[in-house]
mmCIF file of N, CA, C and O in Angstrom:
data_model
loop_
_atom_site.group_PDB
_atom_site.id
_atom_site.type_symbol
_atom_site.label_atom_id
_atom_site.label_comp_id
_atom_site.label_asym_id
_atom_site.label_seq_id
_atom_site.Cartn_x
_atom_site.Cartn_y
_atom_site.Cartn_z
ATOM 1 N N MET O 10 14.615 34.348 4.864
ATOM 2 C CA MET O 10 13.946 33.703 3.836
ATOM 3 C C MET O 10 12.571 34.273 3.810
ATOM 4 O O MET O 10 11.867 34.214 5.098
ATOM 5 N N GLU O 11 11.829 34.259 2.720
ATOM 6 C CA GLU O 11 10.468 34.549 2.561
ATOM 7 C C GLU O 11 9.619 33.489 3.370
ATOM 8 O O GLU O 11 9.859 32.310 3.112
ATOM 9 N N LYS O 12 8.538 33.964 4.031
ATOM 10 C CA LYS O 12 7.835 32.769 4.695
ATOM 11 C C LYS O 12 7.086 31.893 3.735
ATOM 12 O O LYS O 12 7.074 30.740 4.166
ATOM 13 N N GLY O 13 6.831 32.269 2.555
ATOM 14 C CA GLY O 13 6.134 31.296 1.807
ATOM 15 C C GLY O 13 7.168 30.185 1.428
ATOM 16 O O GLY O 13 6.882 29.044 1.219
ATOM 17 N N ASN O 14 8.573 30.604 1.331
ATOM 18 C CA ASN O 14 9.604 29.477 0.917
ATOM 19 C C ASN O 14 9.784 28.484 2.125
ATOM 20 O O ASN O 14 9.950 27.292 2.005
ATOM 21 N N ILE O 15 9.674 28.928 3.206
ATOM 22 C CA ILE O 15 9.872 28.201 4.384
ATOM 23 C C ILE O 15 8.709 27.223 4.558
ATOM 24 O O ILE O 15 8.765 26.110 4.770
ATOM 25 N N GLU O 16 7.381 27.797 4.238
ATOM 26 C CA GLU O 16 6.185 26.878 4.296
ATOM 27 C C GLU O 16 6.497 25.811 3.167
ATOM 28 O O GLU O 16 5.970 24.634 3.596
ATOM 29 N N ILE O 17 7.036 25.971 2.049
ATOM 30 C CA ILE O 17 7.082 25.088 1.089
ATOM 31 C C ILE O 17 8.279 24.117 1.489
ATOM 32 O O ILE O 17 8.062 22.749 1.475
ATOM 33 N N LYS O 18 9.315 24.390 2.071
ATOM 34 C CA LYS O 18 10.400 23.665 2.614
ATOM 35 C C LYS O 18 9.772 22.804 3.874
ATOM 36 O O LYS O 18 10.193 21.487 3.925
ATOM 37 N N GLU O 19 9.012 23.260 4.572
ATOM 38 C CA GLU O 19 8.285 22.462 5.608
ATOM 39 C C GLU O 19 7.350 21.437 4.943
ATOM 40 O O GLU O 19 7.441 20.305 5.657
ATOM 41 N N GLU O 20 6.719 21.649 4.048
ATOM 42 C CA GLU O 20 5.820 20.692 3.513
ATOM 43 C C GLU O 20 6.589 19.608 2.837
ATOM 44 O O GLU O 20 6.196 18.509 2.805
ATOM 45 N N ILE O 21 7.661 19.958 2.168
ATOM 46 C CA ILE O 21 8.653 18.919 1.617
ATOM 47 C C ILE O 21 9.139 18.080 2.739
ATOM 48 O O ILE O 21 9.225 16.997 2.665
ATOM 49 N N LEU O 22 9.604 18.727 3.843
ATOM 50 C CA LEU O 22 10.223 18.059 5.266
ATOM 51 C C LEU O 22 8.900 17.022 5.554
ATOM 52 O O LEU O 22 9.213 15.846 5.923
ATOM 53 N N ARG O 23 7.630 17.391 5.443
ATOM 54 C CA ARG O 23 6.599 16.609 6.152
ATOM 55 C C ARG O 23 6.324 15.391 5.114
ATOM 56 O O ARG O 23 6.131 14.212 5.409
ATOM 57 N N LYS O 24 6.541 15.562 3.770
ATOM 58 C CA LYS O 24 6.506 14.532 2.886
ATOM 59 C C LYS O 24 7.634 13.432 2.950
ATOM 60 O O LYS O 24 7.402 12.262 2.908
ATOM 61 N N ILE O 25 8.763 13.988 3.178
ATOM 62 C CA ILE O 25 9.942 13.101 3.638
ATOM 63 C C ILE O 25 9.682 12.355 4.763
ATOM 64 O O ILE O 25 10.015 11.071 4.800
ATOM 65 N N GLU O 26 9.311 13.095 5.711
ATOM 66 C CA GLU O 26 8.881 12.104 7.111
ATOM 67 C C GLU O 26 7.982 11.143 6.727
ATOM 68 O O GLU O 26 7.959 10.094 7.385
ATOM 69 N N ASP O 27 6.920 11.514 5.997
ATOM 70 C CA ASP O 27 5.928 10.393 5.782
ATOM 71 C C ASP O 27 6.502 9.173 5.055
ATOM 72 O O ASP O 27 6.365 7.945 5.337
ATOM 73 N N ILE O 28 7.612 9.310 4.048
ATOM 74 C CA ILE O 28 8.094 8.287 3.342
ATOM 75 C C ILE O 28 9.046 7.552 4.327
ATOM 76 O O ILE O 28 9.129 6.510 4.532
ATOM 77 N N LYS O 29 9.577 8.261 5.135
ATOM 78 C CA LYS O 29 10.553 7.670 6.281
ATOM 79 C C LYS O 29 9.661 6.740 6.963
ATOM 80 O O LYS O 29 9.834 5.604 7.281
ATOM 81 N N ASN O 30 8.618 7.300 7.535
ATOM 82 C CA ASN O 30 7.642 6.472 8.458
ATOM 83 C C ASN O 30 7.222 5.340 7.674
ATOM 84 O O ASN O 30 6.936 4.154 8.182
ATOM 85 N N SER O 31 6.873 5.459 6.384
ATOM 86 C CA SER O 31 6.185 4.193 5.419
ATOM 87 C C SER O 31 7.259 3.201 5.487
ATOM 88 O O SER O 31 7.055 1.930 5.582
ATOM 89 N N THR O 32 8.547 3.567 5.251
ATOM 90 C CA THR O 32 9.514 2.539 4.948
ATOM 91 C C THR O 32 9.872 1.693 6.460
ATOM 92 O O THR O 32 9.938 0.608 6.406
ATOM 93 N N GLU O 33 9.814 2.695 7.398
ATOM 94 C CA GLU O 33 9.922 2.085 8.873
ATOM 95 C C GLU O 33 8.538 0.931 8.869
ATOM 96 O O GLU O 33 8.940 -0.023 9.628
ATOM 97 N N SER O 34 7.597 1.434 8.580
ATOM 98 C CA SER O 34 6.522 0.338 8.739
ATOM 99 C C SER O 34 6.562 -0.647 8.135
ATOM 100 O O SER O 34 6.217 -1.836 8.384
ATOM 101 N N LEU O 35 7.240 -0.764 6.764
ATOM 102 C CA LEU O 35 7.396 -1.812 5.942
ATOM 103 C C LEU O 35 8.577 -2.791 6.713
ATOM 104 O O LEU O 35 8.314 -4.015 6.521
ATOM 105 N N VAL O 36 9.514 -2.197 7.120
ATOM 106 C CA VAL O 36 10.407 -3.039 7.906
ATOM 107 C C VAL O 36 9.958 -3.693 8.982
ATOM 108 O O VAL O 36 10.137 -4.871 9.167
ATOM 109 N N VAL O 37 9.069 -3.106 9.757
ATOM 110 C CA VAL O 37 8.439 -3.755 10.795
ATOM 111 C C VAL O 37 7.464 -4.914 10.391
ATOM 112 O O VAL O 37 7.483 -6.003 10.886
ATOM 113 N N LYS O 38 6.627 -4.557 9.464
ATOM 114 C CA LYS O 38 5.640 -5.526 8.962
ATOM 115 C C LYS O 38 6.455 -6.809 8.281
ATOM 116 O O LYS O 38 6.006 -7.991 8.391
ATOM 117 N N ILE O 39 7.583 -6.602 7.787
ATOM 118 C CA ILE O 39 8.290 -7.658 6.976
ATOM 119 C C ILE O 39 8.919 -8.447 8.262
ATOM 120 O O ILE O 39 8.944 -9.840 8.162
ATOM 121 N N GLY O 40 9.321 -7.871 9.190
ATOM 122 C CA GLY O 40 9.922 -8.575 10.374
ATOM 123 C C GLY O 40 8.732 -9.416 11.106
ATOM 124 O O GLY O 40 8.938 -10.463 11.518
ATOM 125 N N HIS O 41 7.463 -8.965 11.164
ATOM 126 C CA HIS O 41 6.487 -9.698 11.668
ATOM 127 C C HIS O 41 6.230 -11.009 10.837
ATOM 128 O O HIS O 41 5.908 -12.023 11.350
ATOM 129 N N LEU O 42 6.296 -10.884 9.448
ATOM 130 C CA LEU O 42 6.124 -11.993 8.749
ATOM 131 C C LEU O 42 7.311 -12.950 8.878
ATOM 132 O O LEU O 42 6.968 -14.168 9.136
ATOM 133 N N GLN O 43 8.435 -12.376 9.008
ATOM 134 C CA GLN O 43 9.587 -13.261 9.332
ATOM 135 C C GLN O 43 9.394 -14.185 10.455
ATOM 136 O O GLN O 43 9.796 -15.376 10.630
ATOM 137 N N VAL O 44 8.966 -13.555 11.588
ATOM 138 C CA VAL O 44 8.662 -14.191 12.931
ATOM 139 C C VAL O 44 7.474 -15.266 12.586
ATOM 140 O O VAL O 44 7.760 -16.377 13.098
ATOM 141 N N ASP O 45 6.495 -15.061 11.731
ATOM 142 C CA ASP O 45 5.393 -16.000 11.539
ATOM 143 C C ASP O 45 6.018 -17.206 10.762
ATOM 144 O O ASP O 45 5.609 -18.215 11.094
ATOM 145 N N LEU O 46 7.057 -16.904 10.022
ATOM 146 C CA LEU O 46 7.641 -18.200 9.336
ATOM 147 C C LEU O 46 8.408 -19.042 10.200
ATOM 148 O O LEU O 46 8.675 -20.174 9.750
ATOM 149 N N PHE O 47 8.550 -18.592 11.369
ATOM 150 C CA PHE O 47 9.268 -19.652 12.176
ATOM 151 C C PHE O 47 8.409 -20.905 12.594
ATOM 152 O O PHE O 47 8.685 -21.897 12.773
ATOM 153 N N ASN O 48 6.966 -20.655 12.724
ATOM 154 C CA ASN O 48 6.080 -21.660 12.786
ATOM 155 C C ASN O 48 5.724 -22.351 11.500
ATOM 156 O O ASN O 48 5.274 -23.379 11.536
ATOM 157 N N TYR O 49 5.735 -21.572 10.458
ATOM 158 C CA TYR O 49 5.346 -22.091 9.173
ATOM 159 C C TYR O 49 6.529 -21.706 8.078
ATOM 160 O O TYR O 49 6.352 -20.931 7.102
ATOM 161 N N PRO O 50 7.453 -22.593 8.225
ATOM 162 C CA PRO O 50 8.555 -22.325 7.357
ATOM 163 C C PRO O 50 8.275 -22.352 5.863
ATOM 164 O O PRO O 50 7.705 -23.262 5.494
ATOM 165 N N ASP O 51 9.050 -21.475 5.137
ATOM 166 C CA ASP O 51 8.827 -21.532 3.708
ATOM 167 C C ASP O 51 10.172 -20.785 3.116
ATOM 168 O O ASP O 51 10.300 -19.614 3.440
ATOM 169 N N LYS O 52 11.079 -21.783 2.507
ATOM 170 C CA LYS O 52 12.423 -21.328 2.477
ATOM 171 C C LYS O 52 12.485 -20.122 1.337
ATOM 172 O O LYS O 52 13.167 -19.096 1.350
ATOM 173 N N GLU O 53 11.620 -20.133 0.357
ATOM 174 C CA GLU O 53 11.649 -19.324 -0.601
ATOM 175 C C GLU O 53 11.145 -18.006 -0.198
ATOM 176 O O GLU O 53 11.668 -16.842 -0.575
ATOM 177 N N LEU O 54 9.991 -17.842 0.603
ATOM 178 C CA LEU O 54 9.393 -16.662 1.217
ATOM 179 C C LEU O 54 10.434 -16.083 2.215
ATOM 180 O O LEU O 54 10.737 -15.000 2.132
ATOM 181 N N GLU O 55 11.144 -17.034 2.961
ATOM 182 C CA GLU O 55 12.188 -16.473 3.975
ATOM 183 C C GLU O 55 13.181 -15.579 3.143
ATOM 184 O O GLU O 55 13.739 -14.438 3.697
ATOM 185 N N LYS O 56 13.846 -16.308 2.046
ATOM 186 C CA LYS O 56 14.721 -15.667 1.526
ATOM 187 C C LYS O 56 14.470 -14.384 0.862
ATOM 188 O O LYS O 56 15.051 -13.539 0.914
ATOM 189 N N PHE O 57 13.151 -14.386 0.276
ATOM 190 C CA PHE O 57 12.670 -13.160 -0.316
ATOM 191 C C PHE O 57 12.377 -12.094 0.638
ATOM 192 O O PHE O 57 12.870 -10.842 0.505
ATOM 193 N N LEU O 58 11.901 -12.431 1.781
ATOM 194 C CA LEU O 58 11.848 -11.349 2.882
ATOM 195 C C LEU O 58 12.903 -10.819 3.519
ATOM 196 O O LEU O 58 13.106 -9.711 3.717
ATOM 197 N N ASP O 59 14.025 -11.651 3.497
ATOM 198 C CA ASP O 59 15.365 -11.360 4.040
ATOM 199 C C ASP O 59 15.829 -10.168 3.086
ATOM 200 O O ASP O 59 16.478 -9.198 3.543
ATOM 201 N N SER O 60 15.841 -10.422 1.799
ATOM 202 C CA SER O 60 16.359 -9.607 0.951
ATOM 203 C C SER O 60 15.566 -8.347 0.938
ATOM 204 O O SER O 60 16.058 -7.009 0.671
ATOM 205 N N LEU O 61 14.282 -8.297 0.853
ATOM 206 C CA LEU O 61 13.405 -7.131 0.909
ATOM 207 C C LEU O 61 13.678 -6.363 2.220
ATOM 208 O O LEU O 61 13.726 -5.162 2.024
ATOM 209 N N ASN O 62 13.744 -6.958 3.323
ATOM 210 C CA ASN O 62 14.086 -6.391 4.696
ATOM 211 C C ASN O 62 15.271 -5.650 4.542
ATOM 212 O O ASN O 62 15.317 -4.445 4.987
ATOM 213 N N LYS O 63 16.341 -6.371 4.053
ATOM 214 C CA LYS O 63 17.638 -5.468 3.928
ATOM 215 C C LYS O 63 17.545 -4.404 2.943
ATOM 216 O O LYS O 63 18.063 -3.293 3.354
ATOM 217 N N ALA O 64 16.932 -4.370 1.899
ATOM 218 C CA ALA O 64 16.693 -3.365 1.183
ATOM 219 C C ALA O 64 15.886 -2.135 1.720
ATOM 220 O O ALA O 64 16.454 -0.977 1.568
ATOM 221 N N PHE O 65 14.905 -2.473 2.158
ATOM 222 C CA PHE O 65 13.925 -1.378 2.889
ATOM 223 C C PHE O 65 14.731 -1.041 3.991
ATOM 224 O O PHE O 65 14.638 0.282 4.337
ATOM 225 N N SER O 66 15.588 -1.600 4.811
ATOM 226 C CA SER O 66 16.235 -1.107 5.999
ATOM 227 C C SER O 66 17.327 -0.076 5.523
ATOM 228 O O SER O 66 17.642 0.960 6.081
ATOM 229 N N GLU O 67 18.108 -0.546 4.382
ATOM 230 C CA GLU O 67 19.001 0.239 3.805
ATOM 231 C C GLU O 67 18.378 1.659 3.429
ATOM 232 O O GLU O 67 18.892 2.767 3.704
ATOM 233 N N LYS O 68 17.360 1.731 2.579
ATOM 234 C CA LYS O 68 16.732 2.835 2.292
ATOM 235 C C LYS O 68 16.165 3.558 3.338
ATOM 236 O O LYS O 68 16.230 4.808 3.241
ATOM 237 N N HIS O 69 15.599 3.167 4.425
ATOM 238 C CA HIS O 69 14.970 3.770 5.536
ATOM 239 C C HIS O 69 16.299 4.638 6.087
ATOM 240 O O HIS O 69 16.031 5.819 6.299
ATOM 241 N N LEU O 70 17.375 3.970 6.300
ATOM 242 C CA LEU O 70 18.615 4.652 6.695
ATOM 243 C C LEU O 70 18.770 5.902 5.934
ATOM 244 O O LEU O 70 19.189 7.277 6.466
ATOM 245 N N LEU O 71 18.989 5.817 4.540
ATOM 246 C CA LEU O 71 19.049 6.941 3.846
ATOM 247 C C LEU O 71 18.051 7.913 3.695
ATOM 248 O O LEU O 71 18.404 9.256 3.825
ATOM 249 N N ILE O 72 16.812 7.515 4.038
ATOM 250 C CA ILE O 72 15.772 8.550 3.959
ATOM 251 C C ILE O 72 15.757 9.274 5.315
ATOM 252 O O ILE O 72 15.512 10.394 5.270
ATOM 253 N N ALA O 73 16.145 8.587 6.473
ATOM 254 C CA ALA O 73 16.431 9.055 7.760
ATOM 255 C C ALA O 73 17.397 10.305 7.775
ATOM 256 O O ALA O 73 17.325 11.391 8.298
ATOM 257 N N GLU O 74 18.526 10.063 7.046
ATOM 258 C CA GLU O 74 19.548 10.942 7.009
ATOM 259 C C GLU O 74 19.321 11.984 6.298
ATOM 260 O O GLU O 74 19.670 13.137 6.743
ATOM 261 N N ILE O 75 18.537 11.937 4.788
ATOM 262 C CA ILE O 75 18.177 13.069 4.200
ATOM 263 C C ILE O 75 17.065 13.943 5.140
ATOM 264 O O ILE O 75 17.065 15.160 4.964
ATOM 265 N N PHE O 76 16.241 13.104 5.770
ATOM 266 C CA PHE O 76 15.183 13.999 6.615
ATOM 267 C C PHE O 76 15.891 14.651 7.694
ATOM 268 O O PHE O 76 15.518 16.026 7.933
ATOM 269 N N ASN O 77 16.804 14.232 8.415
ATOM 270 C CA ASN O 77 17.630 14.982 9.446
ATOM 271 C C ASN O 77 18.361 16.187 8.840
ATOM 272 O O ASN O 77 18.174 17.272 9.500
ATOM 273 N N LYS O 78 19.078 15.828 7.618
ATOM 274 C CA LYS O 78 19.621 17.126 7.101
ATOM 275 C C LYS O 78 18.667 18.137 6.845
ATOM 276 O O LYS O 78 18.965 19.382 6.991
ATOM 277 N N HIS O 79 17.517 17.788 6.087
ATOM 278 C CA HIS O 79 16.644 18.867 5.745
ATOM 279 C C HIS O 79 15.790 19.609 6.971
ATOM 280 O O HIS O 79 15.790 20.685 6.865
ATOM 281 N N GLU O 80 15.742 18.637 8.000
ATOM 282 C CA GLU O 80 14.983 19.333 9.026
ATOM 283 C C GLU O 80 15.934 20.421 9.833
ATOM 284 O O GLU O 80 15.537 21.472 10.150
ATOM 285 N N GLU O 81 17.315 20.170 9.820
ATOM 286 C CA GLU O 81 18.239 21.037 10.346
ATOM 287 C C GLU O 81 18.185 22.112 9.469
ATOM 288 O O GLU O 81 18.398 23.420 10.024
ATOM 289 N N GLU O 82 18.182 22.278 8.137
ATOM 290 C CA GLU O 82 18.162 23.337 7.119
ATOM 291 C C GLU O 82 16.875 24.200 7.511
ATOM 292 O O GLU O 82 16.991 25.405 7.585
ATOM 293 N N VAL O 83 15.691 23.614 7.554
ATOM 294 C CA VAL O 83 14.444 24.097 7.759
ATOM 295 C C VAL O 83 14.526 25.020 9.203
ATOM 296 O O VAL O 83 14.156 26.143 9.391
ATOM 297 N N ASN O 84 15.187 24.215 10.165
ATOM 298 C CA ASN O 84 15.415 24.926 11.583
ATOM 299 C C ASN O 84 16.108 25.973 11.459
ATOM 300 O O ASN O 84 15.809 27.135 12.140
ATOM 301 N N LYS O 85 17.187 26.091 10.649
ATOM 302 C CA LYS O 85 18.091 27.309 10.693
ATOM 303 C C LYS O 85 17.488 28.522 9.916
ATOM 304 O O LYS O 85 17.588 29.600 10.235
ATOM 305 N N LEU O 86 16.572 28.183 8.839
ATOM 306 C CA LEU O 86 15.836 29.067 8.226
ATOM 307 C C LEU O 86 14.683 29.794 9.131
ATOM 308 O O LEU O 86 14.453 31.009 8.926
ATOM 309 N N LYS O 87 14.293 29.014 10.123
ATOM 310 C CA LYS O 87 13.402 29.847 10.908
ATOM 311 C C LYS O 87 13.903 30.665 11.918
ATOM 312 O O LYS O 87 13.114 31.486 12.617
ATOM 313 N N LEU O 88 15.314 30.467 12.111
ATOM 314 C CA LEU O 88 15.964 31.430 13.146
ATOM 315 C C LEU O 88 16.117 32.866 12.716
ATOM 316 O O LEU O 88 15.958 33.482 11.791
#
């Protein structure tokens, strides 16, 4: 494959990785908020954070899967 095309695919991979890292960070931050709520209970906020955490966790797994697949493809092109 032409070097320019590999560079484009690597750039896409870096962007996917950035999205993956961002969703992971969101999951961690939500977890911290959930822990904080043990001392300052708020049922409405707890329910919201639970649903948000579940949604971000599911999306993070999907993003990680596509990242891994794309990374494998890029690595094969480099060979």
